[in-house]
Coordinates of N, CA and C in Angstrom, one line a residue:
V755 N -28.8 -50.6 179.3 CA -29.4 -49.3 178.8 C -30.2 -49.7 177.6
Q756 N -31.5 -49.4 177.6 CA -32.3 -49.8 176.5 C -32.5 -48.7 175.5
L757 N -32.5 -47.4 175.9 CA -32.6 -46.3 175.0 C -31.5 -45.3 175.4
Q758 N -30.7 -44.8 174.4 CA -29.7 -43.8 174.7 C -29.8 -42.7 173.7
A759 N -30.0 -41.5 174.2 CA -30.1 -40.3 173.3 C -28.8 -39.6 173.2
S760 N -28.5 -39.0 172.1 CA -27.3 -38.3 171.8 C -27.5 -37.2 170.8
G761 N -26.5 -36.4 170.6 CA -26.5 -35.4 169.6 C -26.9 -34.0 170.1
G762 N -27.1 -33.8 171.3 CA -27.4 -32.5 171.8 C -26.1 -31.6 171.8
G763 N -26.3 -30.3 172.1 CA -25.2 -29.4 172.2 C -25.6 -28.0 172.2
L764 N -24.7 -27.1 172.0 CA -24.9 -25.7 172.0 C -25.0 -25.2 170.5
V765 N -26.0 -24.5 170.2 CA -26.1 -24.0 168.8 C -26.7 -22.6 168.8
E766 N -26.4 -21.8 167.8 CA -27.0 -20.4 167.8 C -28.4 -20.5 167.2
A767 N -29.2 -19.5 167.5 CA -30.6 -19.4 167.0 C -30.5 -19.5 165.5
G768 N -31.5 -20.3 164.9 CA -31.5 -20.5 163.5 C -30.7 -21.7 163.0
G769 N -29.9 -22.3 163.9 CA -29.1 -23.4 163.6 C -29.9 -24.7 163.6
S770 N -29.1 -25.8 163.4 CA -29.7 -27.1 163.4 C -29.0 -28.1 164.2
L771 N -29.7 -29.1 164.7 CA -29.1 -30.2 165.4 C -29.9 -31.5 165.0
R772 N -29.2 -32.6 165.1 CA -29.9 -33.9 164.8 C -29.7 -34.8 166.0
L773 N -30.7 -35.1 166.7 CA -30.7 -36.0 167.9 C -30.9 -37.4 167.4
S774 N -30.1 -38.3 168.0 CA -30.3 -39.8 167.8 C -30.7 -40.5 169.0
C775 N -31.4 -41.6 168.8 CA -31.8 -42.4 169.9 C -31.4 -43.9 169.5
A776 N -30.5 -44.5 170.2 CA -30.1 -45.8 169.9 C -30.8 -46.8 170.9
A777 N -31.5 -47.8 170.3 CA -32.3 -48.7 171.1 C -31.7 -50.1 171.2
S778 N -31.7 -50.6 172.4 CA -31.3 -52.0 172.5 C -32.5 -52.9 172.8
L779 N -33.7 -52.4 172.5 CA -34.9 -53.2 172.8 C -35.0 -54.3 171.7
R780 N -35.5 -55.5 172.2 CA -35.8 -56.5 171.3 C -37.1 -56.2 170.6
S781 N -37.2 -56.5 169.4 CA -38.4 -56.2 168.6 C -38.7 -54.7 168.5
F782 N -37.6 -54.0 168.3 CA -37.7 -52.5 168.3 C -38.8 -52.0 167.3
S783 N -38.9 -52.7 166.2 CA -39.8 -52.3 165.2 C -41.3 -52.4 165.6
T784 N -41.6 -53.0 166.7 CA -43.0 -53.1 167.1 C -43.3 -51.9 168.1
Y785 N -42.3 -51.1 168.5 CA -42.6 -50.0 169.4 C -42.8 -48.7 168.7
V786 N -43.7 -47.9 169.2 CA -43.8 -46.5 168.8 C -42.7 -45.7 169.5
M787 N -42.3 -44.6 169.0 CA -41.3 -43.8 169.6 C -41.8 -42.4 169.7
G788 N -41.2 -41.7 170.7 CA -41.6 -40.3 170.9 C -40.3 -39.5 171.4
W789 N -40.4 -38.2 171.2 CA -39.4 -37.3 171.8 C -40.2 -36.3 172.7
F790 N -39.6 -36.0 173.8 CA -40.1 -35.1 174.8 C -39.0 -34.2 175.2
R791 N -39.3 -33.0 175.8 CA -38.3 -32.1 176.3 C -38.7 -31.6 177.6
Q792 N -37.8 -31.2 178.4 CA -38.1 -30.7 179.7 C -37.1 -29.6 180.1
T793 N -37.6 -28.5 180.7 CA -36.8 -27.5 181.3 C -37.0 -27.5 182.8
P794 N -36.1 -26.9 183.6 CA -36.1 -26.9 185.0 C -37.5 -26.4 185.5
G795 N -38.1 -27.1 186.4 CA -39.3 -26.6 187.1 C -40.6 -26.9 186.3
K796 N -40.4 -27.4 185.1 CA -41.6 -27.7 184.2 C -41.8 -29.2 183.9
E797 N -43.0 -29.5 183.6 CA -43.3 -30.9 183.2 C -42.7 -31.2 181.9
R798 N -42.5 -32.5 181.7 CA -41.9 -33.0 180.4 C -43.0 -32.7 179.3
E799 N -42.5 -32.1 178.2 CA -43.4 -31.7 177.1 C -43.2 -32.5 175.9
F800 N -44.4 -32.9 175.3 CA -44.4 -33.7 174.1 C -43.8 -32.9 172.9
V801 N -43.0 -33.5 172.1 CA -42.4 -32.9 170.9 C -42.8 -33.6 169.7
A802 N -42.6 -34.9 169.6 CA -42.9 -35.6 168.4 C -43.2 -37.1 168.7
H803 N -43.9 -37.7 167.7 CA -44.2 -39.2 167.8 C -44.1 -39.8 166.5
I804 N -43.7 -41.0 166.4 CA -43.7 -41.8 165.2 C -44.2 -43.2 165.4
S805 N -45.0 -43.7 164.5 CA -45.5 -45.0 164.6 C -44.4 -46.1 164.5
S806 N -44.8 -47.3 164.8 CA -43.8 -48.4 164.8 C -43.1 -48.6 163.4
G807 N -43.9 -48.5 162.4 CA -43.4 -48.7 161.1 C -42.8 -47.4 160.4
G808 N -43.1 -46.3 161.1 CA -42.6 -45.0 160.6 C -43.5 -44.3 159.6
S809 N -44.7 -44.8 159.4 CA -45.5 -44.2 158.3 C -46.4 -43.0 158.9
R810 N -46.5 -43.0 160.2 CA -47.3 -41.9 160.8 C -46.5 -41.1 161.8
V811 N -46.5 -39.8 161.6 CA -45.8 -38.9 162.5 C -46.7 -37.8 163.0
Y812 N -46.4 -37.4 164.2 CA -47.2 -36.3 164.8 C -46.2 -35.4 165.5
L813 N -46.4 -34.1 165.4 CA -45.5 -33.1 165.9 C -46.3 -32.1 166.8
A814 N -45.7 -31.6 167.8 CA -46.3 -30.5 168.6 C -46.4 -29.3 167.7
D815 N -47.4 -28.5 168.0 CA -47.6 -27.3 167.1 C -46.4 -26.4 167.2
S816 N -45.7 -26.4 168.4 CA -44.6 -25.5 168.5 C -43.3 -25.8 167.7
V817 N -43.3 -27.0 167.1 CA -42.2 -27.4 166.3 C -42.5 -27.8 164.9
K818 N -43.8 -27.8 164.6 CA -44.2 -28.1 163.2 C -43.5 -27.2 162.2
G819 N -43.0 -27.8 161.1 CA -42.4 -27.0 160.1 C -40.9 -26.8 160.4
R820 N -40.4 -27.2 161.6 CA -39.0 -27.0 161.9 C -38.4 -28.3 162.3
F821 N -39.1 -29.2 163.0 CA -38.6 -30.5 163.4 C -39.1 -31.6 162.6
T822 N -38.3 -32.7 162.4 CA -38.7 -33.9 161.7 C -38.3 -35.1 162.5
I823 N -39.3 -36.0 162.7 CA -39.0 -37.2 163.4 C -38.9 -38.4 162.4
S824 N -38.0 -39.3 162.6 CA -37.8 -40.4 161.7 C -37.2 -41.6 162.5
R825 N -37.2 -42.7 161.9 CA -36.6 -43.9 162.5 C -36.0 -44.8 161.5
D826 N -35.1 -45.7 161.9 CA -34.5 -46.7 161.0 C -34.6 -48.0 161.8
N827 N -35.6 -48.8 161.5 CA -35.8 -50.0 162.3 C -34.7 -51.1 162.0
R828 N -34.0 -50.9 160.9 CA -32.9 -51.9 160.6 C -31.7 -51.6 161.6
R829 N -31.6 -50.3 161.9 CA -30.5 -49.9 162.8 C -30.9 -49.7 164.3
N830 N -32.2 -50.0 164.6 CA -32.7 -49.9 165.9 C -32.5 -48.4 166.4
A831 N -32.9 -47.5 165.6 CA -32.5 -46.1 166.0 C -33.7 -45.2 165.6
G832 N -33.8 -44.1 166.3 CA -34.7 -43.0 166.0 C -34.0 -41.7 165.9
Y833 N -34.6 -40.7 165.3 CA -33.9 -39.4 165.1 C -34.9 -38.3 165.2
L834 N -34.4 -37.1 165.6 CA -35.1 -35.9 165.6 C -34.3 -34.8 165.0
Q835 N -34.6 -34.4 163.8 CA -33.9 -33.4 163.1 C -34.5 -32.1 163.5
M836 N -33.7 -31.2 164.0 CA -34.2 -29.9 164.5 C -33.6 -28.8 163.7
N837 N -34.4 -28.0 163.0 CA -33.9 -26.9 162.2 C -34.5 -25.6 162.7
S838 N -34.0 -24.5 162.3 CA -34.5 -23.2 162.7 C -34.7 -23.1 164.2
L839 N -33.7 -23.5 164.9 CA -33.8 -23.6 166.3 C -34.0 -22.2 167.0
K840 N -34.8 -22.2 168.0 CA -35.1 -20.9 168.7 C -34.6 -21.1 170.2
P841 N -34.3 -20.0 170.9 CA -33.9 -20.1 172.3 C -34.9 -20.8 173.1
E842 N -36.2 -20.7 172.8 CA -37.2 -21.4 173.6 C -37.2 -22.9 173.4
D843 N -36.4 -23.4 172.4 CA -36.2 -24.9 172.2 C -35.2 -25.4 173.2
T844 N -34.5 -24.6 174.0 CA -33.6 -25.0 174.9 C -34.2 -25.9 176.0
A845 N -33.7 -27.1 176.2 CA -34.3 -28.1 177.1 C -33.4 -29.3 177.1
V846 N -33.7 -30.2 178.0 CA -33.2 -31.6 177.9 C -34.2 -32.4 177.1
Y847 N -33.7 -33.1 176.1 CA -34.5 -33.8 175.2 C -34.4 -35.3 175.5
Y848 N -35.6 -36.0 175.6 CA -35.6 -37.4 175.9 C -36.3 -38.2 174.8
C849 N -35.7 -39.3 174.4 CA -36.4 -40.2 173.5 C -37.1 -41.3 174.4
A850 N -38.2 -41.8 173.8 CA -39.0 -42.8 174.5 C -39.6 -43.8 173.6
A851 N -39.9 -45.0 174.1 CA -40.5 -46.0 173.2 C -41.6 -46.7 174.1
G852 N -42.6 -47.2 173.3 CA -43.7 -47.9 174.0 C -44.4 -48.8 173.1
P853 N -45.3 -49.6 173.6 CA -46.1 -50.6 172.8 C -46.9 -49.8 171.8
S854 N -47.3 -50.5 170.7 CA -48.0 -49.9 169.7 C -49.4 -49.6 170.0
N855 N -50.1 -50.4 170.8 CA -51.5 -50.3 171.0 C -51.8 -50.1 172.5
T856 N -52.0 -48.9 172.9 CA -52.5 -48.7 174.3 C -53.6 -47.6 174.2
G857 N -54.2 -47.3 175.3 CA -55.3 -46.3 175.3 C -54.8 -44.9 175.6
D858 N -53.5 -44.8 175.9 CA -53.0 -43.5 176.3 C -52.7 -42.6 175.1
P859 N -52.9 -41.3 175.2 CA -52.6 -40.4 174.1 C -51.2 -40.4 173.7
L860 N -50.8 -40.3 172.5 CA -49.4 -40.4 172.1 C -48.6 -39.2 172.6
S861 N -49.3 -38.1 173.0 CA -48.5 -37.0 173.6 C -48.3 -37.1 175.1
S862 N -48.8 -38.2 175.7 CA -48.7 -38.3 177.1 C -47.5 -39.2 177.5
T863 N -46.8 -38.8 178.5 CA -45.6 -39.6 179.0 C -46.0 -41.0 179.3
S864 N -47.2 -41.2 179.8 CA -47.7 -42.5 180.1 C -47.8 -43.5 179.0
R865 N -47.8 -42.9 177.8 CA -47.9 -43.7 176.6 C -46.6 -44.6 176.3
Y866 N -45.5 -44.2 177.0 CA -44.2 -44.8 176.7 C -43.6 -45.5 177.9
T867 N -43.0 -46.6 177.6 CA -42.5 -47.5 178.7 C -41.0 -47.3 179.0
Y868 N -40.3 -47.0 177.9 CA -38.8 -46.9 178.0 C -38.4 -45.5 177.7
W869 N -37.4 -45.0 178.5 CA -36.9 -43.7 178.3 C -35.4 -43.7 178.3
G870 N -34.9 -42.8 177.4 CA -33.5 -42.5 177.4 C -33.1 -41.6 178.5
Q871 N -31.8 -41.3 178.6 CA -31.3 -40.5 179.7 C -31.3 -39.0 179.5
G872 N -31.6 -38.6 178.3 CA -31.8 -37.2 178.0 C -30.5 -36.6 177.4
T873 N -30.6 -35.7 176.5 CA -29.5 -35.0 176.0 C -29.8 -33.5 176.0
Q874 N -28.9 -32.6 176.4 CA -29.1 -31.2 176.5 C -29.0 -30.5 175.2
V875 N -30.0 -29.7 174.9 CA -29.9 -28.8 173.8 C -30.0 -27.4 174.3
T876 N -29.1 -26.6 173.9 CA -29.0 -25.2 174.3 C -28.9 -24.3 173.0
V877 N -29.9 -23.4 172.9 CA -29.9 -22.5 171.7 C -29.7 -21.1 172.2
S878 N -28.6 -20.5 171.8 CA -28.3 -19.1 172.2 C -28.9 -18.1 171.2
S879 N -29.2 -17.0 171.8 CA -29.9 -15.9 171.0 C -28.9 -15.0 170.4

């Protein structure tokens, strides 16, 4: 297993969760990371991206101001802090990693080579 996401669960609207992604990739610090989410019958949706060194982050408009992406290259781990959760945030969340320099948009699933197994986040109203 090269990426493993954890930290999902059931939370009330307005609550918080912190997702973690443990990576067993060699040279993890050279990979960019992303978080996506997916609900049944829909395509996987971009949530957040962080550069290999952690200095640049990008968030989907739907989560700006509520979610924060970060990483700890010493621990080979990435994180998604989710605050002020809404029922529409309910989904399976996936972490992903990919090479630093490709021509694919950072919000595209094709940008990432490795994927975690997903962790369920359910937000009740």
